[in-house]
mmCIF file of C-alpha atoms and ligand atoms in Angstrom:
data_model
loop_
_atom_site.group_PDB
_atom_site.id
_atom_site.type_symbol
_atom_site.label_atom_id
_atom_site.label_comp_id
_atom_site.label_asym_id
_atom_site.label_seq_id
_atom_site.Cartn_x
_atom_site.Cartn_y
_atom_site.Cartn_z
ATOM 1 C CA MET A 1 -29.861 13.307 -25.729
ATOM 2 C CA PRO A 2 -25.726 12.808 -26.826
ATOM 3 C CA GLY A 3 -23.129 14.817 -24.520
ATOM 4 C CA LEU A 4 -20.999 17.614 -25.754
ATOM 5 C CA TRP A 5 -17.978 15.374 -27.054
ATOM 6 C CA GLN A 6 -19.970 12.570 -28.066
ATOM 7 C CA ASP A 7 -18.283 11.783 -31.562
ATOM 8 C CA ALA A 8 -15.138 12.220 -30.000
ATOM 9 C CA MET A 9 -16.354 9.409 -27.318
ATOM 10 C CA ASP A 10 -17.533 6.912 -30.237
ATOM 11 C CA HIS A 11 -14.175 7.129 -31.501
ATOM 12 C CA ALA A 12 -12.769 6.417 -28.681
ATOM 13 C CA VAL A 13 -14.986 3.212 -27.813
ATOM 14 C CA ILE A 14 -14.219 2.425 -31.547
ATOM 15 C CA LEU A 15 -10.189 2.523 -31.150
ATOM 16 C CA ALA A 16 -10.491 1.136 -27.947
ATOM 17 C CA ARG A 17 -12.087 -1.920 -29.690
ATOM 18 C CA LYS A 18 -10.060 -1.941 -32.234
ATOM 19 C CA ALA A 19 -6.463 -1.913 -29.918
ATOM 20 C CA GLY A 20 -8.262 -4.562 -27.757
ATOM 21 C CA GLU A 21 -8.466 -6.477 -30.938
ATOM 22 C CA ILE A 22 -4.338 -6.100 -31.754
ATOM 23 C CA VAL A 23 -3.968 -7.427 -27.975
ATOM 24 C CA ARG A 24 -5.792 -9.940 -28.047
ATOM 25 C CA ASP A 25 -4.244 -11.115 -30.838
ATOM 26 C CA ALA A 26 -0.266 -10.503 -29.631
ATOM 27 C CA VAL A 27 -1.151 -12.625 -26.408
ATOM 28 C CA GLN A 28 -0.268 -15.310 -28.969
ATOM 29 C CA ASN A 29 2.376 -14.676 -30.233
ATOM 30 C CA ASP A 30 6.464 -13.396 -29.803
ATOM 31 C CA LEU A 31 6.007 -9.945 -27.808
ATOM 32 C CA LYS A 32 9.128 -8.177 -27.863
ATOM 33 C CA ILE A 33 9.311 -7.045 -24.395
ATOM 34 C CA MET A 34 11.588 -3.821 -23.173
ATOM 35 C CA CYS A 35 12.107 -2.426 -19.393
ATOM 36 C CA LYS A 36 11.875 1.710 -18.845
ATOM 37 C CA SER A 37 12.515 2.507 -15.619
ATOM 38 C CA SER A 38 13.590 -0.715 -14.297
ATOM 39 C CA SER A 39 13.757 -4.151 -14.865
ATOM 40 C CA VAL A 40 10.031 -4.432 -13.690
ATOM 41 C CA ASP A 41 8.757 -2.253 -15.528
ATOM 42 C CA LEU A 42 7.947 -3.440 -18.796
ATOM 43 C CA VAL A 43 7.096 -2.513 -22.085
ATOM 44 C CA THR A 44 6.043 -4.227 -25.328
ATOM 45 C CA LYS A 45 6.067 -3.700 -28.917
ATOM 46 C CA THR A 46 2.372 -4.059 -28.751
ATOM 47 C CA ASP A 47 2.012 -1.038 -26.180
ATOM 48 C CA GLN A 48 3.704 1.240 -28.033
ATOM 49 C CA ASN A 49 2.128 0.051 -31.582
ATOM 50 C CA VAL A 50 -1.381 0.777 -30.254
ATOM 51 C CA GLU A 51 -0.873 4.483 -28.780
ATOM 52 C CA GLN A 52 0.191 4.992 -32.304
ATOM 53 C CA LEU A 53 -2.422 3.671 -33.673
ATOM 54 C CA ILE A 54 -5.069 5.619 -32.092
ATOM 55 C CA ILE A 55 -2.500 8.788 -31.625
ATOM 56 C CA THR A 56 -2.913 8.584 -35.279
ATOM 57 C CA SER A 57 -6.606 7.714 -35.702
ATOM 58 C CA VAL A 58 -7.937 10.533 -33.504
ATOM 59 C CA LYS A 59 -5.137 13.309 -35.554
ATOM 60 C CA GLU A 60 -6.688 12.538 -38.432
ATOM 61 C CA LYS A 61 -10.629 12.728 -36.801
ATOM 62 C CA PHE A 62 -9.622 15.984 -34.753
ATOM 63 C CA PRO A 63 -6.651 17.380 -35.469
ATOM 64 C CA ASP A 64 -6.134 20.336 -32.853
ATOM 65 C CA HIS A 65 -7.064 17.442 -29.939
ATOM 66 C CA SER A 66 -3.915 17.193 -27.545
ATOM 67 C CA PHE A 67 -2.389 14.058 -25.978
ATOM 68 C CA ILE A 68 -0.660 12.529 -23.272
ATOM 69 C CA GLY A 69 0.605 8.991 -23.750
ATOM 70 C CA GLU A 70 2.656 6.802 -21.474
ATOM 71 C CA GLU A 71 4.698 5.772 -24.009
ATOM 72 C CA SER A 72 5.206 9.037 -26.006
ATOM 73 C CA VAL A 73 5.749 10.762 -22.817
ATOM 74 C CA ALA A 74 8.117 7.280 -22.270
ATOM 75 C CA ALA A 75 9.882 8.430 -25.331
ATOM 76 C CA GLY A 76 10.615 12.185 -24.458
ATOM 77 C CA GLU A 77 7.024 13.729 -25.227
ATOM 78 C CA PRO A 78 5.957 16.604 -22.592
ATOM 79 C CA CYS A 79 3.300 15.345 -19.517
ATOM 80 C CA VAL A 80 1.443 18.802 -19.313
ATOM 81 C CA LEU A 81 -2.166 19.547 -19.746
ATOM 82 C CA THR A 82 -3.860 22.089 -21.313
ATOM 83 C CA ASP A 83 -7.277 23.442 -21.919
ATOM 84 C CA ASP A 84 -6.961 21.857 -25.129
ATOM 85 C CA PRO A 85 -9.352 18.819 -25.741
ATOM 86 C CA THR A 86 -6.829 16.152 -24.634
ATOM 87 C CA TRP A 87 -6.665 12.249 -25.009
ATOM 88 C CA ILE A 88 -4.947 11.290 -22.130
ATOM 89 C CA ILE A 89 -4.014 7.280 -23.496
ATOM 90 C CA ASP A 90 -2.319 4.067 -21.853
ATOM 91 C CA PRO A 91 -2.180 1.514 -24.824
ATOM 92 C CA VAL A 92 -1.766 -1.649 -23.011
ATOM 93 C CA ASP A 93 -2.594 -1.019 -18.973
ATOM 94 C CA GLY A 94 -1.475 -3.549 -17.245
ATOM 95 C CA THR A 95 1.490 -4.743 -19.089
ATOM 96 C CA THR A 96 2.939 -7.194 -16.932
ATOM 97 C CA ASN A 97 0.310 -8.898 -17.576
ATOM 98 C CA PHE A 98 0.127 -8.835 -20.898
ATOM 99 C CA VAL A 99 3.911 -10.109 -20.606
ATOM 100 C CA HIS A 100 2.402 -13.136 -18.887
ATOM 101 C CA GLY A 101 -0.601 -14.065 -20.351
ATOM 102 C CA TYR A 102 -2.292 -12.646 -17.339
ATOM 103 C CA PRO A 103 -5.875 -12.399 -18.155
ATOM 104 C CA PHE A 104 -6.238 -8.470 -17.149
ATOM 105 C CA VAL A 105 -5.245 -5.893 -19.486
ATOM 106 C CA GLY A 106 -6.751 -3.225 -20.701
ATOM 107 C CA ILE A 107 -7.427 -0.311 -23.162
ATOM 108 C CA SER A 108 -7.841 2.966 -20.978
ATOM 109 C CA ILE A 109 -8.948 6.051 -22.624
ATOM 110 C CA GLY A 110 -9.660 9.334 -21.188
ATOM 111 C CA PHE A 111 -10.762 13.227 -22.740
ATOM 112 C CA ALA A 112 -10.274 16.361 -20.928
ATOM 113 C CA VAL A 113 -11.607 19.567 -22.205
ATOM 114 C CA ASN A 114 -10.351 22.890 -20.317
ATOM 115 C CA LYS A 115 -8.630 20.517 -17.546
ATOM 116 C CA THR A 116 -11.518 18.879 -16.653
ATOM 117 C CA LEU A 117 -12.613 14.923 -17.038
ATOM 118 C CA GLU A 118 -15.420 15.102 -19.775
ATOM 119 C CA PHE A 119 -15.132 10.525 -20.650
ATOM 120 C CA GLY A 120 -13.518 7.740 -20.273
ATOM 121 C CA VAL A 121 -13.444 4.996 -21.632
ATOM 122 C CA VAL A 122 -11.493 1.487 -20.700
ATOM 123 C CA TYR A 123 -11.895 -1.510 -22.697
ATOM 124 C CA SER A 124 -11.068 -5.018 -20.965
ATOM 125 C CA CYS A 125 -9.654 -6.451 -23.529
ATOM 126 C CA ILE A 126 -9.193 -9.448 -22.496
ATOM 127 C CA GLU A 127 -12.558 -10.322 -20.827
ATOM 128 C CA ASP A 128 -14.721 -8.526 -23.542
ATOM 129 C CA LYS A 129 -15.634 -5.995 -20.957
ATOM 130 C CA MET A 130 -16.100 -2.183 -22.658
ATOM 131 C CA TYR A 131 -16.525 0.539 -19.753
ATOM 132 C CA THR A 132 -17.753 4.012 -20.883
ATOM 133 C CA ALA A 133 -19.006 7.043 -18.906
ATOM 134 C CA GLN A 134 -19.312 10.856 -19.164
ATOM 135 C CA LYS A 135 -19.396 13.625 -17.316
ATOM 136 C CA GLY A 136 -23.455 13.943 -15.491
ATOM 137 C CA LYS A 137 -24.534 11.361 -17.760
ATOM 138 C CA GLY A 138 -23.681 7.528 -16.006
ATOM 139 C CA ALA A 139 -21.122 4.635 -16.282
ATOM 140 C CA PHE A 140 -21.994 1.668 -18.075
ATOM 141 C CA CYS A 141 -20.460 -1.511 -18.387
ATOM 142 C CA ASN A 142 -21.269 -3.205 -22.038
ATOM 143 C CA GLY A 143 -24.017 -1.056 -21.651
ATOM 144 C CA GLN A 144 -25.758 -1.566 -18.446
ATOM 145 C CA PRO A 145 -25.453 0.596 -15.874
ATOM 146 C CA LEU A 146 -22.704 0.611 -12.624
ATOM 147 C CA HIS A 147 -23.258 1.642 -9.438
ATOM 148 C CA VAL A 148 -20.095 2.083 -6.846
ATOM 149 C CA SER A 149 -20.902 -0.526 -3.197
ATOM 150 C CA ASP A 150 -23.049 1.080 -0.586
ATOM 151 C CA GLN A 151 -21.541 -0.446 2.260
ATOM 152 C CA LYS A 152 -20.546 1.853 4.948
ATOM 153 C CA GLU A 153 -18.032 -0.111 7.557
ATOM 154 C CA ILE A 154 -14.173 -0.403 6.381
ATOM 155 C CA ASN A 155 -14.437 -4.288 7.769
ATOM 156 C CA GLN A 156 -17.061 -5.679 5.837
ATOM 157 C CA SER A 157 -15.457 -4.111 1.977
ATOM 158 C CA ILE A 158 -12.914 -5.187 -0.118
ATOM 159 C CA ILE A 159 -10.043 -2.936 -0.699
ATOM 160 C CA ALA A 160 -7.920 -2.936 -3.891
ATOM 161 C CA THR A 161 -4.610 -1.773 -4.205
ATOM 162 C CA GLU A 162 -0.719 -2.881 -6.980
ATOM 163 C CA PHE A 163 2.090 -2.984 -5.242
ATOM 164 C CA GLY A 164 3.407 -0.524 -8.616
ATOM 165 C CA SER A 165 7.076 -1.132 -10.192
ATOM 166 C CA ASN A 166 9.131 0.766 -8.013
ATOM 167 C CA ARG A 167 11.419 -1.890 -5.829
ATOM 168 C CA ASP A 168 13.181 0.996 -3.701
ATOM 169 C CA PRO A 169 13.549 -1.230 -0.284
ATOM 170 C CA GLU A 170 11.680 2.442 1.203
ATOM 171 C CA VAL A 171 9.204 1.951 -1.157
ATOM 172 C CA VAL A 172 7.947 -1.016 -0.753
ATOM 173 C CA ALA A 173 8.537 -1.117 3.075
ATOM 174 C CA LYS A 174 5.978 1.452 2.886
ATOM 175 C CA ILE A 175 3.237 -0.374 0.675
ATOM 176 C CA PHE A 176 3.880 -3.533 3.194
ATOM 177 C CA SER A 177 2.802 -1.013 6.101
ATOM 178 C CA SER A 178 -0.213 0.707 3.976
ATOM 179 C CA MET A 179 -1.423 -2.790 3.375
ATOM 180 C CA ARG A 180 -0.921 -4.154 7.128
ATOM 181 C CA LYS A 181 -2.458 -1.673 8.597
ATOM 182 C CA ILE A 182 -5.921 -2.630 5.974
ATOM 183 C CA LEU A 183 -5.528 -5.963 6.394
ATOM 184 C CA CYS A 184 -5.662 -5.991 10.286
ATOM 185 C CA LEU A 185 -8.789 -3.565 9.898
ATOM 186 C CA PRO A 186 -10.283 -6.189 9.904
ATOM 187 C CA VAL A 187 -11.147 -6.115 5.643
ATOM 188 C CA HIS A 188 -12.397 -9.069 4.122
ATOM 189 C CA GLY A 189 -9.991 -9.161 1.569
ATOM 190 C CA ILE A 190 -7.150 -7.062 -0.452
ATOM 191 C CA ARG A 191 -6.753 -7.652 -3.657
ATOM 192 C CA GLY A 192 -5.623 -6.187 -7.422
ATOM 193 C CA VAL A 193 -5.974 -7.472 -10.953
ATOM 194 C CA GLY A 194 -2.718 -5.976 -11.884
ATOM 195 C CA SER A 195 -4.316 -2.955 -13.603
ATOM 196 C CA ALA A 196 -5.028 0.136 -12.116
ATOM 197 C CA ALA A 197 -7.645 1.411 -15.181
ATOM 198 C CA ILE A 198 -9.149 -2.362 -14.363
ATOM 199 C CA ASN A 199 -9.099 -1.609 -10.793
ATOM 200 C CA MET A 200 -11.015 1.364 -11.227
ATOM 201 C CA CYS A 201 -13.963 -0.196 -12.905
ATOM 202 C CA LEU A 202 -14.641 -2.912 -10.602
ATOM 203 C CA VAL A 203 -14.747 0.012 -7.759
ATOM 204 C CA ALA A 204 -17.586 1.571 -10.482
ATOM 205 C CA SER A 205 -19.187 -1.724 -10.667
ATOM 206 C CA GLY A 206 -19.477 -2.423 -6.426
ATOM 207 C CA CYS A 207 -17.278 -5.801 -6.147
ATOM 208 C CA VAL A 208 -14.815 -3.685 -4.385
ATOM 209 C CA GLU A 209 -15.489 -0.712 -2.353
ATOM 210 C CA ALA A 210 -11.791 1.150 -2.729
ATOM 211 C CA TYR A 211 -8.448 1.133 -4.996
ATOM 212 C CA TYR A 212 -5.648 2.619 -3.620
ATOM 213 C CA GLU A 213 -2.418 3.426 -5.143
ATOM 214 C CA ILE A 214 1.250 5.541 -3.919
ATOM 215 C CA GLY A 215 2.837 6.754 -7.288
ATOM 216 C CA ILE A 216 0.493 6.497 -9.873
ATOM 217 C CA HIS A 217 0.542 8.273 -13.544
ATOM 218 C CA CYS A 218 -2.549 10.093 -14.909
ATOM 219 C CA TRP A 219 -2.812 7.609 -17.847
ATOM 220 C CA ASP A 220 -3.407 4.815 -15.591
ATOM 221 C CA ILE A 221 -6.253 6.646 -13.660
ATOM 222 C CA ALA A 222 -7.912 9.581 -16.049
ATOM 223 C CA ALA A 223 -10.085 7.169 -17.961
ATOM 224 C CA GLY A 224 -10.996 5.049 -14.533
ATOM 225 C CA ALA A 225 -11.948 8.987 -12.914
ATOM 226 C CA VAL A 226 -14.947 9.689 -15.039
ATOM 227 C CA ILE A 227 -16.072 5.904 -14.768
ATOM 228 C CA VAL A 228 -16.266 5.331 -11.163
ATOM 229 C CA SER A 229 -17.255 9.006 -10.618
ATOM 230 C CA GLU A 230 -19.857 8.562 -12.452
ATOM 231 C CA ALA A 231 -20.818 5.120 -10.602
ATOM 232 C CA GLY A 232 -21.868 7.295 -7.605
ATOM 233 C CA GLY A 233 -17.726 7.286 -6.239
ATOM 234 C CA VAL A 234 -15.162 9.244 -5.161
ATOM 235 C CA LEU A 235 -11.704 10.344 -5.789
ATOM 236 C CA LYS A 236 -9.255 11.165 -3.494
ATOM 237 C CA ASP A 237 -5.401 11.938 -3.621
ATOM 238 C CA VAL A 238 -3.531 9.488 -0.794
ATOM 239 C CA GLU A 239 -1.884 12.314 0.724
ATOM 240 C CA GLU A 240 -5.257 14.146 1.742
ATOM 241 C CA ALA A 241 -7.029 11.166 1.968
ATOM 242 C CA ALA A 242 -8.982 10.042 5.385
ATOM 243 C CA PRO A 243 -6.679 8.150 7.879
ATOM 244 C CA VAL A 244 -7.888 4.225 7.357
ATOM 245 C CA SER A 245 -9.381 4.157 10.754
ATOM 246 C CA SER A 246 -12.443 6.244 8.584
ATOM 247 C CA SER A 247 -15.424 3.587 8.569
ATOM 248 C CA ASP A 248 -16.947 5.440 5.049
ATOM 249 C CA THR A 249 -15.214 3.890 2.257
ATOM 250 C CA ARG A 250 -17.674 3.861 -0.462
ATOM 251 C CA GLY A 251 -16.293 4.007 -3.819
ATOM 252 C CA TYR A 252 -12.480 5.394 -3.211
HETATM 253 C C1 LIG B 1 0.228 -0.522 -14.067
HETATM 254 C C2 LIG B 1 -0.726 -1.017 -13.986
HETATM 255 C C3 LIG B 1 -0.025 -1.287 -12.837
HETATM 256 C C4 LIG B 1 -0.211 -0.083 -11.139
HETATM 257 C C5 LIG B 1 1.166 0.132 -12.498
HETATM 258 C C6 LIG B 1 0.966 0.851 -13.528
HETATM 259 P P1 LIG B 1 0.864 -0.355 -17.080
HETATM 260 O O1 LIG B 1 0.684 0.019 -15.472
HETATM 261 O O2 LIG B 1 -1.661 0.016 -14.004
HETATM 262 O O3 LIG B 1 -1.199 -2.003 -12.533
HETATM 263 O O4 LIG B 1 0.200 -0.436 -10.500
HETATM 264 O O5 LIG B 1 1.255 1.541 -11.342
HETATM 265 O O6 LIG B 1 1.851 1.562 -13.455
HETATM 266 O O7 LIG B 1 2.629 0.507 -16.523
HETATM 267 O O8 LIG B 1 0.436 -1.403 -17.128
HETATM 268 O O9 LIG B 1 0.255 1.056 -17.925
#
């Protein structure tokens, strides 16, 4: 049976695919690279164009819907979640990868109503993997059902994380301190593909047991949150999460 917001979800998949084509074409060309908060917080003209394309198309089809988009917020739009049907967009998740031709770049579209996430779409466009999930309807990659790992032992696990773009020495020290503790548990390995959304899809696929990051934004994780939950995983605020010695790591 189609879900409540099926038409919006179908449109999100069409837009993610269209955006993916634009991103793939742009990788071959001269990118217009700019910096945001610092010299390592990158944005390109493609990020901005893709976000505009998605918002313009959604406004035509669903004129009463609202938006939180990474580049719109960077340009001064408010980042406020209301009860309105709201599209939460990261047009190019993994901009640094995109700039360097590192082959993990996602288009991430989450959708919330009454402040509850209803569906998520992450298109890993270089790999051509379309991850989708709708509340209560399961998670899929290119139509195949996903399930998080059933591994219960952290020392049998791979943990994904990212370094983010904050180079404040105190923040960097915290990041390394957490990684060191996790690595020495010991875990099988630490990974990260440079895109929060794709890391979450890897959790949903069961090939990494958990993903964490300090200082993430809602557009990086909104779509991935639905995909992880629908694949049987759980989401936690790192401030509230259990200590790393906890033995159960499944699908964080
Ligand atoms: C970034 C990526 C990266 C994560 C950063 C995000 P962006 O998103 O997801 O993996 O470490 O925290 O901001 O800037 O490429 O859309």
